[in-house]
């Protein structure tokens, strides 16, 4: 039975990845931060699964700012695969807490890599890199060789983490891989991220619980895919004989305005009647256009996205309608 360690297991990607690895027969370990309230809602369903039932899923308290704890955990668990997904991942918030973002996102990755090296564990390492690293894009579409031009503290920290992963691969012969994932969403997306903010508002407005939705830049264009499919790509990367860097994307771009149009239309509403502009949600430096070319992943990994932009948007709206009705 393979052992995998996931940082950020309670997040959107971490929870879907835990689902996938448990289905594949792994023993899964996750690092969670201590909090005064439970923050495991995305993975609580796994404890109801009779095939898991706590036997193959283990959670450990830890923090990406604590290198000693990380080294001890990795040494004790001895995982074959490590998926580093933990981060302060909100781009707009990274402007408000840039030092913390840099410490957790950039140095947190160094701490994990050093922990692997110090513990002398032969683990395959996955680094969650981001399309935000391209920022002020130098090439359309973006590939693994497109130069980075980060436009936020979050993106700057992710560039650091990306090159740290490459450096440890080249310097120490580690099986270390960067997955440069373009925007990937789902019903498990955090409610402060724009897509989930929209779909949740659509559900609440449809049910008469909310009157308006305030957003920033409606013209920003993103390459949006389904998170559940993207974690399959992560796993495929670590099954390769050597570490490498891969883009995962749909090769389509759509604006926030388009997302609003599809989401509201799905419940028979006109988005223009409800969406209002609020400058507070604008970034100091905007990323205007992201669209990825996943040819390398399709060729080497056999990974192809299946869910369309409209299908994803409607899936999220339907899930939020059900969630709001239940609550």
PDB file of C-alpha atoms in Angstrom:
ATOM      1  CA  UNK A   1       0.000   0.000   0.000  1.00  0.00           C
ATOM      2  CA  UNK A   2       1.477   3.325  -1.089  1.00  0.00           C
ATOM      3  CA  UNK A   3       1.575   6.199   1.391  1.00  0.00           C
ATOM      4  CA  UNK A   4       0.862   9.767   0.298  1.00  0.00           C
ATOM      5  CA  UNK A   5       1.182  12.976   2.288  1.00  0.00           C
ATOM      6  CA  UNK A   6      -0.959  15.993   1.334  1.00  0.00           C
ATOM      7  CA  UNK A   7      -0.433  19.518   2.615  1.00  0.00           C
ATOM      8  CA  UNK A   8      -3.625  21.522   2.287  1.00  0.00           C
ATOM      9  CA  UNK A   9      -5.774  18.393   2.487  1.00  0.00           C
ATOM     10  CA  UNK A  10      -8.759  20.369   3.825  1.00  0.00           C
ATOM     11  CA  UNK A  11      -8.817  22.646   0.756  1.00  0.00           C
ATOM     12  CA  UNK A  12     -10.621  22.144  -2.538  1.00  0.00           C
ATOM     13  CA  UNK A  13      -7.795  20.331  -4.319  1.00  0.00           C
ATOM     14  CA  UNK A  14      -6.621  18.452  -1.249  1.00  0.00           C
ATOM     15  CA  UNK A  15     -10.048  16.988  -0.597  1.00  0.00           C
ATOM     16  CA  UNK A  16     -10.527  15.831  -4.193  1.00  0.00           C
ATOM     17  CA  UNK A  17      -7.017  14.396  -4.225  1.00  0.00           C
ATOM     18  CA  UNK A  18      -7.698  12.516  -0.985  1.00  0.00           C
ATOM     19  CA  UNK A  19     -10.836  11.046  -2.608  1.00  0.00           C
ATOM     20  CA  UNK A  20      -8.815   9.929  -5.620  1.00  0.00           C
ATOM     21  CA  UNK A  21      -5.890   8.422  -3.717  1.00  0.00           C
ATOM     22  CA  UNK A  22      -8.137   6.511  -1.335  1.00  0.00           C
ATOM     23  CA  UNK A  23     -10.039   5.105  -4.316  1.00  0.00           C
ATOM     24  CA  UNK A  24      -6.677   3.937  -5.672  1.00  0.00           C
ATOM     25  CA  UNK A  25      -5.857   2.120  -2.442  1.00  0.00           C
ATOM     26  CA  UNK A  26      -3.380   4.565  -0.911  1.00  0.00           C
ATOM     27  CA  UNK A  27      -2.858   5.234   2.767  1.00  0.00           C
ATOM     28  CA  UNK A  28      -3.386   8.995   2.918  1.00  0.00           C
ATOM     29  CA  UNK A  29      -1.878  11.395   5.451  1.00  0.00           C
ATOM     30  CA  UNK A  30      -2.845  15.046   5.598  1.00  0.00           C
ATOM     31  CA  UNK A  31      -1.417  18.050   7.410  1.00  0.00           C
ATOM     32  CA  UNK A  32      -3.964  20.391   8.983  1.00  0.00           C
ATOM     33  CA  UNK A  33      -3.534  23.585  10.974  1.00  0.00           C
ATOM     34  CA  UNK A  34      -4.829  23.809  14.526  1.00  0.00           C
ATOM     35  CA  UNK A  35      -7.910  26.022  14.715  1.00  0.00           C
ATOM     36  CA  UNK A  36     -10.508  26.822  17.367  1.00  0.00           C
ATOM     37  CA  UNK A  37     -13.238  25.368  15.146  1.00  0.00           C
ATOM     38  CA  UNK A  38     -13.262  22.301  12.907  1.00  0.00           C
ATOM     39  CA  UNK A  39     -12.200  23.090   9.333  1.00  0.00           C
ATOM     40  CA  UNK A  40     -12.422  19.608   7.856  1.00  0.00           C
ATOM     41  CA  UNK A  41     -15.851  19.882   6.208  1.00  0.00           C
ATOM     42  CA  UNK A  42     -14.516  19.021   2.727  1.00  0.00           C
ATOM     43  CA  UNK A  43     -13.158  15.672   3.908  1.00  0.00           C
ATOM     44  CA  UNK A  44     -15.679  14.748   6.622  1.00  0.00           C
ATOM     45  CA  UNK A  45     -17.508  12.478   4.170  1.00  0.00           C
ATOM     46  CA  UNK A  46     -14.454  10.220   4.014  1.00  0.00           C
ATOM     47  CA  UNK A  47     -14.988   9.146   7.615  1.00  0.00           C
ATOM     48  CA  UNK A  48     -18.437   7.849   6.650  1.00  0.00           C
ATOM     49  CA  UNK A  49     -16.936   5.634   3.936  1.00  0.00           C
ATOM     50  CA  UNK A  50     -16.736   2.027   5.213  1.00  0.00           C
ATOM     51  CA  UNK A  51     -13.711   1.421   2.975  1.00  0.00           C
ATOM     52  CA  UNK A  52     -11.831   4.241   4.703  1.00  0.00           C
ATOM     53  CA  UNK A  53     -13.402   4.561   8.144  1.00  0.00           C
ATOM     54  CA  UNK A  54     -10.315   6.271   9.519  1.00  0.00           C
ATOM     55  CA  UNK A  55      -8.103   3.255   8.786  1.00  0.00           C
ATOM     56  CA  UNK A  56      -6.394   4.649   5.678  1.00  0.00           C
ATOM     57  CA  UNK A  57      -6.837   8.364   6.347  1.00  0.00           C
ATOM     58  CA  UNK A  58      -4.702  10.069   8.983  1.00  0.00           C
ATOM     59  CA  UNK A  59      -4.606  13.769   9.868  1.00  0.00           C
ATOM     60  CA  UNK A  60      -1.652  15.443  11.572  1.00  0.00           C
ATOM     61  CA  UNK A  61      -1.386  18.892  13.069  1.00  0.00           C
ATOM     62  CA  UNK A  62       1.320  20.980  11.446  1.00  0.00           C
ATOM     63  CA  UNK A  63       2.129  24.257   9.762  1.00  0.00           C
ATOM     64  CA  UNK A  64       4.189  25.267   6.748  1.00  0.00           C
ATOM     65  CA  UNK A  65       6.015  27.802   8.913  1.00  0.00           C
ATOM     66  CA  UNK A  66       7.340  25.059  11.233  1.00  0.00           C
ATOM     67  CA  UNK A  67      10.252  23.258   9.576  1.00  0.00           C
ATOM     68  CA  UNK A  68      11.053  20.987  12.545  1.00  0.00           C
ATOM     69  CA  UNK A  69       7.507  19.678  12.650  1.00  0.00           C
ATOM     70  CA  UNK A  70       7.511  19.045   8.881  1.00  0.00           C
ATOM     71  CA  UNK A  71      10.759  17.100   9.071  1.00  0.00           C
ATOM     72  CA  UNK A  72       9.490  14.969  11.962  1.00  0.00           C
ATOM     73  CA  UNK A  73       6.222  14.201  10.161  1.00  0.00           C
ATOM     74  CA  UNK A  74       7.895  13.203   6.908  1.00  0.00           C
ATOM     75  CA  UNK A  75      10.449  11.067   8.760  1.00  0.00           C
ATOM     76  CA  UNK A  76       7.708   9.301  10.740  1.00  0.00           C
ATOM     77  CA  UNK A  77       5.251   8.780   7.865  1.00  0.00           C
ATOM     78  CA  UNK A  78       7.847   7.821   5.207  1.00  0.00           C
ATOM     79  CA  UNK A  79       5.530   8.681   2.291  1.00  0.00           C
ATOM     80  CA  UNK A  80       6.251   7.576  -1.283  1.00  0.00           C
ATOM     81  CA  UNK A  81       4.452  10.648  -2.661  1.00  0.00           C
ATOM     82  CA  UNK A  82       4.096  14.184  -1.283  1.00  0.00           C
ATOM     83  CA  UNK A  83       1.550  16.585  -2.747  1.00  0.00           C
ATOM     84  CA  UNK A  84       2.288  20.126  -1.605  1.00  0.00           C
ATOM     85  CA  UNK A  85      -1.006  22.001  -2.022  1.00  0.00           C
ATOM     86  CA  UNK A  86      -1.055  24.067   1.171  1.00  0.00           C
ATOM     87  CA  UNK A  87      -0.838  27.831   0.753  1.00  0.00           C
ATOM     88  CA  UNK A  88      -2.349  31.241   1.405  1.00  0.00           C
ATOM     89  CA  UNK A  89      -3.994  30.965  -1.993  1.00  0.00           C
ATOM     90  CA  UNK A  90      -6.165  34.074  -2.307  1.00  0.00           C
ATOM     91  CA  UNK A  91      -4.526  36.483  -4.764  1.00  0.00           C
ATOM     92  CA  UNK A  92      -6.327  39.634  -3.635  1.00  0.00           C
ATOM     93  CA  UNK A  93      -5.677  38.878   0.043  1.00  0.00           C
ATOM     94  CA  UNK A  94      -1.957  38.452  -0.703  1.00  0.00           C
ATOM     95  CA  UNK A  95      -1.742  42.230  -1.156  1.00  0.00           C
ATOM     96  CA  UNK A  96      -3.026  42.686   2.398  1.00  0.00           C
ATOM     97  CA  UNK A  97      -0.715  40.078   3.969  1.00  0.00           C
ATOM     98  CA  UNK A  98       2.289  39.895   1.620  1.00  0.00           C
ATOM     99  CA  UNK A  99       4.843  38.861   4.244  1.00  0.00           C
ATOM    100  CA  UNK A 100       2.715  35.980   5.525  1.00  0.00           C
ATOM    101  CA  UNK A 101       1.952  34.908   1.957  1.00  0.00           C
ATOM    102  CA  UNK A 102       5.650  34.844   1.104  1.00  0.00           C
ATOM    103  CA  UNK A 103       6.518  32.922   4.253  1.00  0.00           C
ATOM    104  CA  UNK A 104       3.910  30.211   3.720  1.00  0.00           C
ATOM    105  CA  UNK A 105       3.908  29.938  -0.081  1.00  0.00           C
ATOM    106  CA  UNK A 106       7.587  30.498  -0.915  1.00  0.00           C
ATOM    107  CA  UNK A 107       9.522  29.484   2.199  1.00  0.00           C
ATOM    108  CA  UNK A 108       6.932  26.832   3.054  1.00  0.00           C
ATOM    109  CA  UNK A 109       7.955  25.021  -0.122  1.00  0.00           C
ATOM    110  CA  UNK A 110      11.637  25.246   0.786  1.00  0.00           C
ATOM    111  CA  UNK A 111      10.832  23.821   4.217  1.00  0.00           C
ATOM    112  CA  UNK A 112       9.070  20.824   2.677  1.00  0.00           C
ATOM    113  CA  UNK A 113      11.902  20.204   0.204  1.00  0.00           C
ATOM    114  CA  UNK A 114      14.501  20.467   2.951  1.00  0.00           C
ATOM    115  CA  UNK A 115      12.455  18.156   5.170  1.00  0.00           C
ATOM    116  CA  UNK A 116      12.459  15.529   2.407  1.00  0.00           C
ATOM    117  CA  UNK A 117      16.225  15.920   2.017  1.00  0.00           C
ATOM    118  CA  UNK A 118      16.983  15.917   5.749  1.00  0.00           C
ATOM    119  CA  UNK A 119      14.747  12.902   6.434  1.00  0.00           C
ATOM    120  CA  UNK A 120      16.367  11.089   3.483  1.00  0.00           C
ATOM    121  CA  UNK A 121      12.958   9.994   2.236  1.00  0.00           C
ATOM    122  CA  UNK A 122      12.752   8.833  -1.392  1.00  0.00           C
ATOM    123  CA  UNK A 123       9.452  10.591  -1.937  1.00  0.00           C
ATOM    124  CA  UNK A 124       8.152  11.931  -5.209  1.00  0.00           C
ATOM    125  CA  UNK A 125       7.250  15.602  -4.724  1.00  0.00           C
ATOM    126  CA  UNK A 126       4.467  17.598  -6.371  1.00  0.00           C
ATOM    127  CA  UNK A 127       4.507  21.397  -6.169  1.00  0.00           C
ATOM    128  CA  UNK A 128       1.232  23.220  -6.805  1.00  0.00           C
ATOM    129  CA  UNK A 129       2.387  25.958  -9.150  1.00  0.00           C
ATOM    130  CA  UNK A 130      -0.051  28.478 -10.572  1.00  0.00           C
ATOM    131  CA  UNK A 131      -0.991  30.180 -13.831  1.00  0.00           C
ATOM    132  CA  UNK A 132      -0.830  33.444 -11.845  1.00  0.00           C
ATOM    133  CA  UNK A 133       2.949  33.208 -12.296  1.00  0.00           C
ATOM    134  CA  UNK A 134       2.480  34.277 -15.936  1.00  0.00           C
ATOM    135  CA  UNK A 135       0.799  37.494 -14.815  1.00  0.00           C
ATOM    136  CA  UNK A 136       1.481  40.083 -17.513  1.00  0.00           C
ATOM    137  CA  UNK A 137       1.530  37.382 -20.147  1.00  0.00           C
ATOM    138  CA  UNK A 138       4.407  37.271 -22.608  1.00  0.00           C
ATOM    139  CA  UNK A 139       2.878  34.633 -24.869  1.00  0.00           C
ATOM    140  CA  UNK A 140      -0.644  33.478 -25.786  1.00  0.00           C
ATOM    141  CA  UNK A 141      -1.442  30.731 -24.983  1.00  0.00           C
ATOM    142  CA  UNK A 142       0.923  30.022 -22.085  1.00  0.00           C
ATOM    143  CA  UNK A 143       3.061  26.868 -22.042  1.00  0.00           C
ATOM    144  CA  UNK A 144       5.751  25.346 -19.814  1.00  0.00           C
ATOM    145  CA  UNK A 145       8.361  27.581 -21.511  1.00  0.00           C
ATOM    146  CA  UNK A 146       6.481  30.905 -21.335  1.00  0.00           C
ATOM    147  CA  UNK A 147       8.426  33.462 -19.211  1.00  0.00           C
ATOM    148  CA  UNK A 148       6.876  34.409 -15.871  1.00  0.00           C
ATOM    149  CA  UNK A 149       5.830  37.984 -15.013  1.00  0.00           C
ATOM    150  CA  UNK A 150       4.072  37.759 -11.624  1.00  0.00           C
ATOM    151  CA  UNK A 151       1.634  40.539 -10.710  1.00  0.00           C
ATOM    152  CA  UNK A 152       0.838  39.886  -7.040  1.00  0.00           C
ATOM    153  CA  UNK A 153       2.651  38.879  -3.846  1.00  0.00           C
ATOM    154  CA  UNK A 154       1.010  35.461  -4.209  1.00  0.00           C
ATOM    155  CA  UNK A 155       2.318  35.022  -7.757  1.00  0.00           C
ATOM    156  CA  UNK A 156       5.803  36.213  -6.773  1.00  0.00           C
ATOM    157  CA  UNK A 157       5.879  33.621  -3.977  1.00  0.00           C
ATOM    158  CA  UNK A 158       4.692  30.912  -6.369  1.00  0.00           C
ATOM    159  CA  UNK A 159       7.513  31.752  -8.800  1.00  0.00           C
ATOM    160  CA  UNK A 160       9.999  31.335  -5.939  1.00  0.00           C
ATOM    161  CA  UNK A 161       8.445  27.961  -5.060  1.00  0.00           C
ATOM    162  CA  UNK A 162       8.502  26.883  -8.712  1.00  0.00           C
ATOM    163  CA  UNK A 163      12.226  27.578  -9.113  1.00  0.00           C
ATOM    164  CA  UNK A 164      12.996  26.020  -5.708  1.00  0.00           C
ATOM    165  CA  UNK A 165      11.379  22.806  -6.954  1.00  0.00           C
ATOM    166  CA  UNK A 166      13.413  22.911 -10.170  1.00  0.00           C
ATOM    167  CA  UNK A 167      16.576  23.630  -8.187  1.00  0.00           C
ATOM    168  CA  UNK A 168      16.127  20.708  -5.801  1.00  0.00           C
ATOM    169  CA  UNK A 169      15.392  18.429  -8.756  1.00  0.00           C
ATOM    170  CA  UNK A 170      18.610  19.494 -10.477  1.00  0.00           C
ATOM    171  CA  UNK A 171      20.786  19.790  -7.364  1.00  0.00           C
ATOM    172  CA  UNK A 172      19.790  16.669  -5.423  1.00  0.00           C
ATOM    173  CA  UNK A 173      18.246  14.429  -8.067  1.00  0.00           C
ATOM    174  CA  UNK A 174      14.826  14.606  -6.446  1.00  0.00           C
ATOM    175  CA  UNK A 175      11.742  13.403  -8.289  1.00  0.00           C
ATOM    176  CA  UNK A 176      10.230  16.887  -8.026  1.00  0.00           C
ATOM    177  CA  UNK A 177       7.461  18.141 -10.319  1.00  0.00           C
ATOM    178  CA  UNK A 178       5.699  21.464 -10.881  1.00  0.00           C
ATOM    179  CA  UNK A 179       2.069  21.306 -11.921  1.00  0.00           C
ATOM    180  CA  UNK A 180       1.242  24.711 -13.410  1.00  0.00           C
ATOM    181  CA  UNK A 181      -2.516  24.581 -13.010  1.00  0.00           C
ATOM    182  CA  UNK A 182      -4.767  27.176 -14.531  1.00  0.00           C
ATOM    183  CA  UNK A 183      -7.921  28.177 -12.656  1.00  0.00           C
ATOM    184  CA  UNK A 184      -9.834  25.106 -11.549  1.00  0.00           C
ATOM    185  CA  UNK A 185     -13.140  25.366  -9.735  1.00  0.00           C
ATOM    186  CA  UNK A 186     -15.814  23.171  -8.143  1.00  0.00           C
ATOM    187  CA  UNK A 187     -18.607  23.187  -5.565  1.00  0.00           C
ATOM    188  CA  UNK A 188     -15.829  22.829  -2.971  1.00  0.00           C
ATOM    189  CA  UNK A 189     -14.199  26.120  -3.984  1.00  0.00           C
ATOM    190  CA  UNK A 190     -13.839  28.633  -1.144  1.00  0.00           C
ATOM    191  CA  UNK A 191     -16.699  31.109  -0.945  1.00  0.00           C
ATOM    192  CA  UNK A 192     -14.424  34.163  -1.261  1.00  0.00           C
ATOM    193  CA  UNK A 193     -13.100  33.097  -4.689  1.00  0.00           C
ATOM    194  CA  UNK A 194     -14.913  34.838  -7.535  1.00  0.00           C
ATOM    195  CA  UNK A 195     -16.496  31.784  -9.192  1.00  0.00           C
ATOM    196  CA  UNK A 196     -17.947  30.391  -5.967  1.00  0.00           C
ATOM    197  CA  UNK A 197     -18.885  33.886  -4.832  1.00  0.00           C
ATOM    198  CA  UNK A 198     -20.947  34.184  -8.019  1.00  0.00           C
ATOM    199  CA  UNK A 199     -22.614  30.751  -7.901  1.00  0.00           C
ATOM    200  CA  UNK A 200     -23.469  31.047  -4.219  1.00  0.00           C
ATOM    201  CA  UNK A 201     -24.958  34.503  -4.808  1.00  0.00           C
ATOM    202  CA  UNK A 202     -26.977  33.184  -7.763  1.00  0.00           C
ATOM    203  CA  UNK A 203     -28.477  30.495  -5.525  1.00  0.00           C
ATOM    204  CA  UNK A 204     -29.268  32.948  -2.720  1.00  0.00           C
ATOM    205  CA  UNK A 205     -30.755  35.520  -5.104  1.00  0.00           C
ATOM    206  CA  UNK A 206     -32.896  32.873  -6.809  1.00  0.00           C
ATOM    207  CA  UNK A 207     -34.227  31.766  -3.428  1.00  0.00           C
ATOM    208  CA  UNK A 208     -34.883  35.339  -2.255  1.00  0.00           C
ATOM    209  CA  UNK A 209     -32.137  35.442   0.373  1.00  0.00           C
ATOM    210  CA  UNK A 210     -29.899  38.039  -1.291  1.00  0.00           C
ATOM    211  CA  UNK A 211     -30.559  41.061  -3.505  1.00  0.00           C
ATOM    212  CA  UNK A 212     -27.207  42.058  -5.054  1.00  0.00           C
ATOM    213  CA  UNK A 213     -23.735  40.765  -5.841  1.00  0.00           C
ATOM    214  CA  UNK A 214     -20.708  43.063  -5.730  1.00  0.00           C
ATOM    215  CA  UNK A 215     -17.701  42.262  -7.930  1.00  0.00           C
ATOM    216  CA  UNK A 216     -14.530  43.934  -9.179  1.00  0.00           C
ATOM    217  CA  UNK A 217     -13.069  43.569 -12.668  1.00  0.00           C
ATOM    218  CA  UNK A 218     -15.597  41.817 -14.912  1.00  0.00           C
ATOM    219  CA  UNK A 219     -13.264  41.865 -17.925  1.00  0.00           C
ATOM    220  CA  UNK A 220     -10.545  39.618 -16.437  1.00  0.00           C
ATOM    221  CA  UNK A 221     -10.266  36.470 -18.550  1.00  0.00           C
ATOM    222  CA  UNK A 222      -9.370  33.083 -17.137  1.00  0.00           C
ATOM    223  CA  UNK A 223      -8.943  29.486 -18.260  1.00  0.00           C
ATOM    224  CA  UNK A 224     -11.415  27.635 -16.015  1.00  0.00           C
ATOM    225  CA  UNK A 225     -11.510  23.861 -15.536  1.00  0.00           C
ATOM    226  CA  UNK A 226     -12.973  21.353 -13.079  1.00  0.00           C
ATOM    227  CA  UNK A 227     -10.820  20.722 -10.002  1.00  0.00           C
ATOM    228  CA  UNK A 228     -11.856  17.077  -9.694  1.00  0.00           C
ATOM    229  CA  UNK A 229     -10.268  16.391 -13.098  1.00  0.00           C
ATOM    230  CA  UNK A 230      -7.143  18.420 -12.343  1.00  0.00           C
ATOM    231  CA  UNK A 231      -6.162  16.335  -9.299  1.00  0.00           C
ATOM    232  CA  UNK A 232      -6.115  13.306 -11.613  1.00  0.00           C
ATOM    233  CA  UNK A 233      -3.456  15.187 -13.579  1.00  0.00           C
ATOM    234  CA  UNK A 234      -1.439  15.757 -10.390  1.00  0.00           C
ATOM    235  CA  UNK A 235      -1.436  12.040  -9.658  1.00  0.00           C
ATOM    236  CA  UNK A 236      -0.415  11.180 -13.222  1.00  0.00           C
ATOM    237  CA  UNK A 237       2.571  13.538 -12.955  1.00  0.00           C
ATOM    238  CA  UNK A 238       4.003  11.616 -10.015  1.00  0.00           C
ATOM    239  CA  UNK A 239       3.608   8.289 -11.817  1.00  0.00           C
ATOM    240  CA  UNK A 240       6.154   9.382 -14.444  1.00  0.00           C
ATOM    241  CA  UNK A 241       9.704   7.970 -14.244  1.00  0.00           C
ATOM    242  CA  UNK A 242      11.219  11.456 -13.743  1.00  0.00           C
ATOM    243  CA  UNK A 243      10.128  14.787 -12.337  1.00  0.00           C
ATOM    244  CA  UNK A 244       9.147  17.475 -14.839  1.00  0.00           C
ATOM    245  CA  UNK A 245       6.912  20.540 -15.272  1.00  0.00           C
ATOM    246  CA  UNK A 246       3.415  20.411 -16.771  1.00  0.00           C
ATOM    247  CA  UNK A 247       0.632  22.858 -17.605  1.00  0.00           C
ATOM    248  CA  UNK A 248      -2.952  21.738 -16.936  1.00  0.00           C
ATOM    249  CA  UNK A 249      -5.536  23.884 -18.708  1.00  0.00           C
ATOM    250  CA  UNK A 250      -8.551  23.788 -21.052  1.00  0.00           C
ATOM    251  CA  UNK A 251      -7.057  26.095 -23.726  1.00  0.00           C
ATOM    252  CA  UNK A 252     -10.198  28.268 -23.520  1.00  0.00           C
ATOM    253  CA  UNK A 253     -10.543  31.659 -21.889  1.00  0.00           C
ATOM    254  CA  UNK A 254     -13.699  33.290 -20.550  1.00  0.00           C
ATOM    255  CA  UNK A 255     -14.310  36.556 -18.714  1.00  0.00           C
ATOM    256  CA  UNK A 256     -15.836  36.988 -15.264  1.00  0.00           C
ATOM    257  CA  UNK A 257     -18.721  38.664 -17.098  1.00  0.00           C
ATOM    258  CA  UNK A 258     -19.296  35.484 -19.124  1.00  0.00           C
ATOM    259  CA  UNK A 259     -19.292  33.427 -15.928  1.00  0.00           C
ATOM    260  CA  UNK A 260     -21.988  35.721 -14.525  1.00  0.00           C
ATOM    261  CA  UNK A 261     -24.048  35.462 -17.720  1.00  0.00           C
ATOM    262  CA  UNK A 262     -24.047  31.659 -17.717  1.00  0.00           C
ATOM    263  CA  UNK A 263     -24.601  31.318 -13.966  1.00  0.00           C
ATOM    264  CA  UNK A 264     -27.578  33.679 -13.751  1.00  0.00           C
ATOM    265  CA  UNK A 265     -29.119  32.458 -17.015  1.00  0.00           C
ATOM    266  CA  UNK A 266     -29.059  28.902 -15.662  1.00  0.00           C
ATOM    267  CA  UNK A 267     -31.703  29.904 -13.102  1.00  0.00           C
ATOM    268  CA  UNK A 268     -33.619  32.177 -15.465  1.00  0.00           C
ATOM    269  CA  UNK A 269     -32.211  35.503 -14.274  1.00  0.00           C
ATOM    270  CA  UNK A 270     -30.481  38.417 -16.021  1.00  0.00           C
ATOM    271  CA  UNK A 271     -27.116  39.012 -14.373  1.00  0.00           C
ATOM    272  CA  UNK A 272     -27.207  42.764 -15.124  1.00  0.00           C
ATOM    273  CA  UNK A 273     -30.153  43.176 -12.755  1.00  0.00           C
ATOM    274  CA  UNK A 274     -28.125  41.999  -9.772  1.00  0.00           C
ATOM    275  CA  UNK A 275     -24.360  42.474 -10.293  1.00  0.00           C
ATOM    276  CA  UNK A 276     -22.877  45.740  -9.019  1.00  0.00           C
ATOM    277  CA  UNK A 277     -19.325  47.086  -9.237  1.00  0.00           C
ATOM    278  CA  UNK A 278     -17.166  47.623  -6.155  1.00  0.00           C
ATOM    279  CA  UNK A 279     -13.660  49.027  -6.563  1.00  0.00           C
ATOM    280  CA  UNK A 280     -12.531  47.328  -3.343  1.00  0.00           C
ATOM    281  CA  UNK A 281     -12.375  44.034  -5.219  1.00  0.00           C
ATOM    282  CA  UNK A 282      -9.961  45.355  -7.846  1.00  0.00           C
ATOM    283  CA  UNK A 283      -6.339  44.227  -7.617  1.00  0.00           C
ATOM    284  CA  UNK A 284      -3.570  46.870  -7.593  1.00  0.00           C
ATOM    285  CA  UNK A 285      -2.073  45.085 -10.625  1.00  0.00           C
ATOM    286  CA  UNK A 286      -4.487  43.008 -12.687  1.00  0.00           C
ATOM    287  CA  UNK A 287      -3.838  39.844 -14.667  1.00  0.00           C
ATOM    288  CA  UNK A 288      -5.944  40.449 -17.768  1.00  0.00           C
ATOM    289  CA  UNK A 289      -5.714  37.207 -19.729  1.00  0.00           C
ATOM    290  CA  UNK A 290      -4.795  33.624 -18.913  1.00  0.00           C
ATOM    291  CA  UNK A 291      -5.158  30.721 -21.330  1.00  0.00           C
ATOM    292  CA  UNK A 292      -3.054  27.571 -21.100  1.00  0.00           C
ATOM    293  CA  UNK A 293      -1.768  25.060 -23.632  1.00  0.00           C
ATOM    294  CA  UNK A 294      -1.788  21.584 -22.044  1.00  0.00           C
ATOM    295  CA  UNK A 295      -0.363  19.772 -25.086  1.00  0.00           C
ATOM    296  CA  UNK A 296       2.548  18.351 -23.068  1.00  0.00           C
ATOM    297  CA  UNK A 297       0.212  16.920 -20.406  1.00  0.00           C
ATOM    298  CA  UNK A 298      -2.045  15.428 -23.063  1.00  0.00           C
ATOM    299  CA  UNK A 299       0.907  13.867 -24.877  1.00  0.00           C
ATOM    300  CA  UNK A 300       2.974  12.587 -21.934  1.00  0.00           C
ATOM    301  CA  UNK A 301       0.306  12.013 -19.287  1.00  0.00           C
ATOM    302  CA  UNK A 302      -2.732  11.227 -21.394  1.00  0.00           C
ATOM    303  CA  UNK A 303      -4.605  13.909 -19.435  1.00  0.00           C
ATOM    304  CA  UNK A 304      -7.508  15.674 -21.164  1.00  0.00           C
ATOM    305  CA  UNK A 305     -10.099  17.944 -19.454  1.00  0.00           C
ATOM    306  CA  UNK A 306     -13.665  16.716 -19.897  1.00  0.00           C
ATOM    307  CA  UNK A 307     -15.928  19.373 -18.346  1.00  0.00           C
ATOM    308  CA  UNK A 308     -16.837  22.423 -20.430  1.00  0.00           C
ATOM    309  CA  UNK A 309     -16.940  25.994 -19.139  1.00  0.00           C
ATOM    310  CA  UNK A 310     -20.739  26.059 -19.259  1.00  0.00           C
ATOM    311  CA  UNK A 311     -20.993  22.604 -17.732  1.00  0.00           C
ATOM    312  CA  UNK A 312     -18.735  23.607 -14.840  1.00  0.00           C
ATOM    313  CA  UNK A 313     -20.643  26.823 -14.180  1.00  0.00           C
ATOM    314  CA  UNK A 314     -24.009  25.053 -14.149  1.00  0.00           C
ATOM    315  CA  UNK A 315     -22.636  22.239 -11.967  1.00  0.00           C
ATOM    316  CA  UNK A 316     -21.530  24.798  -9.372  1.00  0.00           C
ATOM    317  CA  UNK A 317     -24.827  26.698  -9.464  1.00  0.00           C
ATOM    318  CA  UNK A 318     -26.816  23.478  -8.993  1.00  0.00           C
ATOM    319  CA  UNK A 319     -24.640  22.443  -6.052  1.00  0.00           C
ATOM    320  CA  UNK A 320     -25.067  25.835  -4.366  1.00  0.00           C
ATOM    321  CA  UNK A 321     -28.830  25.773  -4.907  1.00  0.00           C
ATOM    322  CA  UNK A 322     -28.970  22.454  -3.070  1.00  0.00           C
ATOM    323  CA  UNK A 323     -26.616  23.665  -0.331  1.00  0.00           C
ATOM    324  CA  UNK A 324     -28.591  26.861   0.287  1.00  0.00           C
ATOM    325  CA  UNK A 325     -31.895  24.948   0.388  1.00  0.00           C
ATOM    326  CA  UNK A 326     -30.456  22.544   2.974  1.00  0.00           C
ATOM    327  CA  UNK A 327     -29.208  25.376   5.161  1.00  0.00           C
TER     328      UNK A 327
END
